[in-house]
Short mmCIF file of C-alpha atoms in Angstrom, two decimals:
data_model
loop_
_atom_site.label_atom_id
_atom_site.label_comp_id
_atom_site.label_asym_id
_atom_site.label_seq_id
_atom_site.Cartn_x
_atom_site.Cartn_y
_atom_site.Cartn_z
CA UNK A 1 -19.47 -25.88 -20.29
CA UNK A 2 -17.00 -28.60 -21.27
CA UNK A 3 -16.33 -31.45 -18.87
CA UNK A 4 -12.70 -32.07 -17.90
CA UNK A 5 -12.96 -35.56 -19.43
CA UNK A 6 -14.28 -34.36 -22.81
CA UNK A 7 -10.66 -33.84 -23.91
CA UNK A 8 -9.00 -36.25 -21.48
CA UNK A 9 -5.54 -36.17 -23.01
CA UNK A 10 -5.37 -32.39 -23.06
CA UNK A 11 -6.79 -32.11 -19.55
CA UNK A 12 -4.19 -34.52 -18.19
CA UNK A 13 -1.25 -32.88 -19.95
CA UNK A 14 -2.38 -29.41 -18.86
CA UNK A 15 -2.73 -30.41 -15.19
CA UNK A 16 -1.57 -33.49 -13.30
CA UNK A 17 0.62 -34.87 -16.09
CA UNK A 18 2.39 -31.67 -17.07
CA UNK A 19 5.70 -33.30 -16.21
CA UNK A 20 5.20 -35.77 -19.08
CA UNK A 21 4.16 -33.12 -21.62
CA UNK A 22 5.85 -31.78 -24.72
CA UNK A 23 4.38 -28.77 -26.53
CA UNK A 24 2.76 -25.52 -25.52
CA UNK A 25 -0.56 -23.93 -24.61
CA UNK A 26 -2.09 -24.89 -27.96
CA UNK A 27 -0.99 -28.49 -28.56
CA UNK A 28 0.70 -31.04 -26.35
CA UNK A 29 1.68 -34.67 -26.37
CA UNK A 30 3.06 -37.18 -23.91
CA UNK A 31 6.68 -38.07 -24.38
CA UNK A 32 6.42 -40.87 -26.97
CA UNK A 33 8.39 -43.25 -24.76
CA UNK A 34 5.57 -43.00 -22.17
CA UNK A 35 2.42 -43.18 -24.30
CA UNK A 36 1.68 -42.00 -27.90
CA UNK A 37 -1.13 -39.55 -27.00
CA UNK A 38 -1.50 -35.99 -28.30
CA UNK A 39 -4.16 -33.30 -28.06
CA UNK A 40 -5.02 -29.70 -28.83
CA UNK A 41 -6.52 -27.15 -26.47
CA UNK A 42 -9.29 -26.36 -28.97
CA UNK A 43 -10.09 -27.12 -32.59
CA UNK A 44 -9.25 -23.65 -33.90
CA UNK A 45 -6.77 -23.07 -36.72
CA UNK A 46 -3.97 -21.90 -34.43
CA UNK A 47 -4.17 -25.06 -32.32
CA UNK A 48 -4.17 -27.22 -35.44
CA UNK A 49 -1.05 -25.51 -36.75
CA UNK A 50 0.60 -26.10 -33.38
CA UNK A 51 -0.31 -29.80 -33.59
CA UNK A 52 1.24 -30.02 -37.02
CA UNK A 53 4.47 -28.52 -35.69
CA UNK A 54 4.48 -30.79 -32.65
CA UNK A 55 4.10 -34.18 -34.33
CA UNK A 56 7.29 -35.61 -35.87
CA UNK A 57 7.01 -36.84 -39.49
CA UNK A 58 5.88 -40.44 -39.96
CA UNK A 59 5.33 -41.01 -36.22
CA UNK A 60 1.86 -42.19 -35.14
CA UNK A 61 -0.06 -40.46 -32.35
CA UNK A 62 -3.51 -40.99 -30.85
CA UNK A 63 -6.10 -38.25 -30.34
CA UNK A 64 -9.26 -38.71 -28.21
CA UNK A 65 -12.07 -36.18 -27.64
CA UNK A 66 -15.84 -35.82 -27.66
CA UNK A 67 -15.80 -33.28 -30.51
CA UNK A 68 -15.20 -34.41 -34.09
CA UNK A 69 -11.44 -34.60 -34.65
CA UNK A 70 -10.09 -31.85 -36.88
CA UNK A 71 -6.59 -32.18 -38.34
CA UNK A 72 -4.17 -29.83 -40.08
CA UNK A 73 -3.48 -30.50 -43.75
CA UNK A 74 -0.15 -32.22 -43.13
CA UNK A 75 -1.62 -34.69 -40.62
CA UNK A 76 -3.92 -37.54 -41.70
CA UNK A 77 -5.93 -40.18 -39.86
CA UNK A 78 -4.57 -43.70 -40.24
CA UNK A 79 -7.59 -45.20 -38.46
CA UNK A 80 -10.58 -44.02 -36.46
CA UNK A 81 -12.91 -45.53 -33.86
CA UNK A 82 -15.60 -44.65 -31.35
CA UNK A 83 -14.91 -45.13 -27.65
CA UNK A 84 -17.18 -45.23 -24.64
CA UNK A 85 -16.04 -43.37 -21.57
CA UNK A 86 -17.32 -44.78 -18.28
CA UNK A 87 -17.09 -43.42 -14.74
CA UNK A 88 -17.75 -44.98 -11.34
CA UNK A 89 -19.39 -42.35 -9.16
CA UNK A 90 -20.82 -44.58 -6.43
CA UNK A 91 -18.59 -45.88 -3.62
CA UNK A 92 -16.98 -49.26 -4.18
CA UNK A 93 -16.10 -51.68 -1.44
CA UNK A 94 -12.35 -52.03 -0.95
CA UNK A 95 -11.03 -55.28 -2.38
CA UNK A 96 -8.54 -57.41 -0.51
CA UNK A 97 -6.98 -60.46 -2.16
CA UNK A 98 -3.56 -61.81 -1.28
CA UNK A 99 -2.96 -62.74 -4.91
CA UNK A 100 -2.87 -59.08 -5.97
CA UNK A 101 0.59 -57.58 -5.77
CA UNK A 102 2.18 -54.30 -6.87
CA UNK A 103 4.10 -54.39 -10.12
CA UNK A 104 7.47 -52.66 -10.30
CA UNK A 105 9.97 -51.69 -12.99
CA UNK A 106 11.40 -55.20 -12.60
CA UNK A 107 8.11 -56.48 -14.07
CA UNK A 108 8.03 -54.00 -16.99
CA UNK A 109 9.27 -56.38 -19.66
CA UNK A 110 6.72 -59.06 -18.72
CA UNK A 111 3.99 -56.39 -18.54
CA UNK A 112 4.89 -55.21 -22.03
CA UNK A 113 4.82 -58.79 -23.33
CA UNK A 114 1.36 -59.35 -21.81
CA UNK A 115 0.04 -56.07 -23.24
CA UNK A 116 1.52 -56.85 -26.66
CA UNK A 117 -0.23 -60.22 -26.63
CA UNK A 118 -3.65 -59.07 -25.39
CA UNK A 119 -3.70 -55.48 -26.78
CA UNK A 120 -5.61 -53.61 -24.04
CA UNK A 121 -4.37 -50.32 -25.53
CA UNK A 122 -1.07 -48.46 -25.97
CA UNK A 123 1.51 -49.68 -23.47
CA UNK A 124 5.22 -48.98 -23.08
CA UNK A 125 8.04 -49.89 -20.74
CA UNK A 126 7.59 -46.48 -19.10
CA UNK A 127 3.86 -46.89 -18.43
CA UNK A 128 4.60 -47.45 -14.73
CA UNK A 129 5.62 -43.80 -14.46
CA UNK A 130 1.98 -42.72 -14.95
CA UNK A 131 0.54 -44.50 -11.92
CA UNK A 132 0.32 -47.67 -9.91
CA UNK A 133 0.00 -51.08 -11.59
CA UNK A 134 -1.08 -54.28 -9.91
CA UNK A 135 -1.03 -57.88 -11.04
CA UNK A 136 -1.66 -61.51 -10.27
CA UNK A 137 1.10 -64.02 -10.86
CA UNK A 138 0.42 -67.73 -11.22
CA UNK A 139 3.26 -70.21 -11.31
CA UNK A 140 5.72 -67.34 -11.52
CA UNK A 141 4.03 -65.91 -14.62
CA UNK A 142 2.17 -62.61 -14.88
CA UNK A 143 -1.39 -63.84 -15.41
CA UNK A 144 -3.24 -60.51 -15.36
CA UNK A 145 -2.72 -56.83 -14.61
CA UNK A 146 -4.45 -53.46 -14.35
CA UNK A 147 -3.30 -49.98 -13.48
CA UNK A 148 -3.68 -46.24 -13.86
CA UNK A 149 -2.90 -44.03 -16.84
CA UNK A 150 -4.19 -40.48 -17.44
CA UNK A 151 -4.99 -38.25 -14.47
CA UNK A 152 -6.97 -35.03 -14.23
CA UNK A 153 -8.05 -33.04 -11.16
CA UNK A 154 -10.39 -35.35 -9.26
CA UNK A 155 -10.10 -38.20 -11.78
CA UNK A 156 -7.81 -41.13 -12.56
CA UNK A 157 -8.07 -43.53 -15.49
CA UNK A 158 -8.26 -47.30 -15.00
CA UNK A 159 -6.24 -48.79 -17.84
CA UNK A 160 -4.14 -51.71 -19.02
CA UNK A 161 -6.67 -54.30 -17.86
CA UNK A 162 -5.69 -57.61 -19.45
CA UNK A 163 -5.45 -61.33 -18.75
CA UNK A 164 -3.18 -63.85 -20.42
CA UNK A 165 -5.20 -66.33 -22.56
CA UNK A 166 -3.92 -69.20 -20.43
CA UNK A 167 -5.65 -67.75 -17.36
CA UNK A 168 -8.91 -66.35 -18.70
CA UNK A 169 -12.20 -67.34 -17.13
CA UNK A 170 -11.02 -67.03 -13.56
CA UNK A 171 -12.34 -63.53 -12.87
CA UNK A 172 -8.91 -61.91 -12.74
CA UNK A 173 -9.88 -58.91 -14.91
CA UNK A 174 -12.86 -58.24 -12.67
CA UNK A 175 -10.78 -58.61 -9.51
CA UNK A 176 -8.04 -56.26 -10.67
CA UNK A 177 -10.48 -53.69 -12.10
CA UNK A 178 -12.28 -53.56 -8.76
CA UNK A 179 -9.00 -53.42 -6.87
CA UNK A 180 -7.57 -50.50 -8.83
CA UNK A 181 -10.88 -48.60 -9.00
CA UNK A 182 -11.39 -48.91 -5.25
CA UNK A 183 -7.88 -47.59 -4.59
CA UNK A 184 -8.59 -44.58 -6.80
CA UNK A 185 -11.81 -43.94 -4.89
CA UNK A 186 -10.00 -44.27 -1.57
CA UNK A 187 -7.90 -41.26 -2.61
CA UNK A 188 -11.07 -39.25 -3.12
CA UNK A 189 -10.90 -39.43 -6.91
CA UNK A 190 -13.35 -40.74 -9.50
CA UNK A 191 -12.14 -43.71 -11.55
CA UNK A 192 -12.92 -43.70 -15.25
CA UNK A 193 -12.01 -45.80 -18.26
CA UNK A 194 -12.28 -46.12 -22.01
CA UNK A 195 -13.34 -49.06 -24.18
CA UNK A 196 -14.21 -49.51 -27.83
CA UNK A 197 -17.95 -49.10 -28.24
CA UNK A 198 -18.01 -52.48 -30.01
CA UNK A 199 -16.43 -54.33 -27.06
CA UNK A 200 -19.65 -55.49 -25.41
CA UNK A 201 -17.85 -58.03 -23.22
CA UNK A 202 -15.60 -55.41 -21.60
CA UNK A 203 -18.43 -52.89 -21.25
CA UNK A 204 -20.60 -55.53 -19.55
CA UNK A 205 -17.76 -56.36 -17.14
CA UNK A 206 -17.28 -52.71 -16.18
CA UNK A 207 -21.02 -52.16 -15.76
CA UNK A 208 -21.17 -55.16 -13.44
CA UNK A 209 -18.69 -53.56 -11.04
CA UNK A 210 -20.32 -50.12 -11.00
CA UNK A 211 -19.10 -48.17 -14.01
CA UNK A 212 -21.68 -46.26 -16.04
CA UNK A 213 -21.52 -44.63 -19.47
CA UNK A 214 -20.62 -40.94 -19.30
CA UNK A 215 -20.19 -40.18 -22.99
CA UNK A 216 -18.78 -41.42 -26.28
CA UNK A 217 -15.56 -40.10 -27.77
CA UNK A 218 -13.89 -39.97 -31.14
CA UNK A 219 -10.48 -41.58 -31.45
CA UNK A 220 -8.03 -41.25 -34.33
CA UNK A 221 -4.60 -42.67 -34.90
CA UNK A 222 -2.88 -39.93 -36.87
CA UNK A 223 0.40 -39.45 -38.69
CA UNK A 224 2.13 -36.40 -40.05
CA UNK A 225 3.42 -36.65 -43.61
CA UNK A 226 7.16 -36.96 -44.11
#
C-alpha cells in the first residue's frame, strides 16, 4: 500500500491543498504563481495524457515521487535529481526564542530575495499562502527563515530553510527548523522535509534535531514542448 508521502505533490493537491490546485482527477498542479509543482494520480497512460494537457508549453514544472518518473511524449525532463525525504516522528521540545518572529506579506519581497540568493528550493511571493513562515532579523535585515509548504492529512512539510551568507555559523537554520517542526508537532501533525541526497550538511543538521530518513524520491524538472 502506497504511503501518502510517496507522491507528496499529488497527495497535497488532492487533499489539504485542493484550493491551490489546477487540473482534474488524473493530473494536477499548483497555481504557478504559488509553486511550480505538478503531479499525476498514477503513472498510467491516461494520467500521462492529462499531464500533457495540463502543462503549458515551454513552462517548467517539478515532479516528485518515489516511483520512476514517466512522462508523455510531448513533455521532457530538463534535469533530474534524487531527494531524501525525512520525517520527525518523535516528540520535539517546543522552542522559544525572542528573536524568532512571524513573517508576513510585508516581508515577501525580502523573503524572495533571500531565497533567490541561497536557493533552498522553489519560492515565490505567494509562498506565504501555503503555511506559516518565521524568521530572524538582525540589524533590520532578514537573516534567516523557515516555513511550511505542502500539507497532507496528518503531515506538513518544513521548507524554505535558509540563512543569508552574512549570518551563517550562528545556528539560525537549526533554531528555525526546530521552531517550525515543533509547531507542526504541536498541531498533532508529523513534520517532514526534502533535501538533495548529496547535501550531507543539510541532512546532518536535520538528523541532529530528530529527523530520520523515510525514503528517497525521484525529482524531475520538466517542460512541455512548444
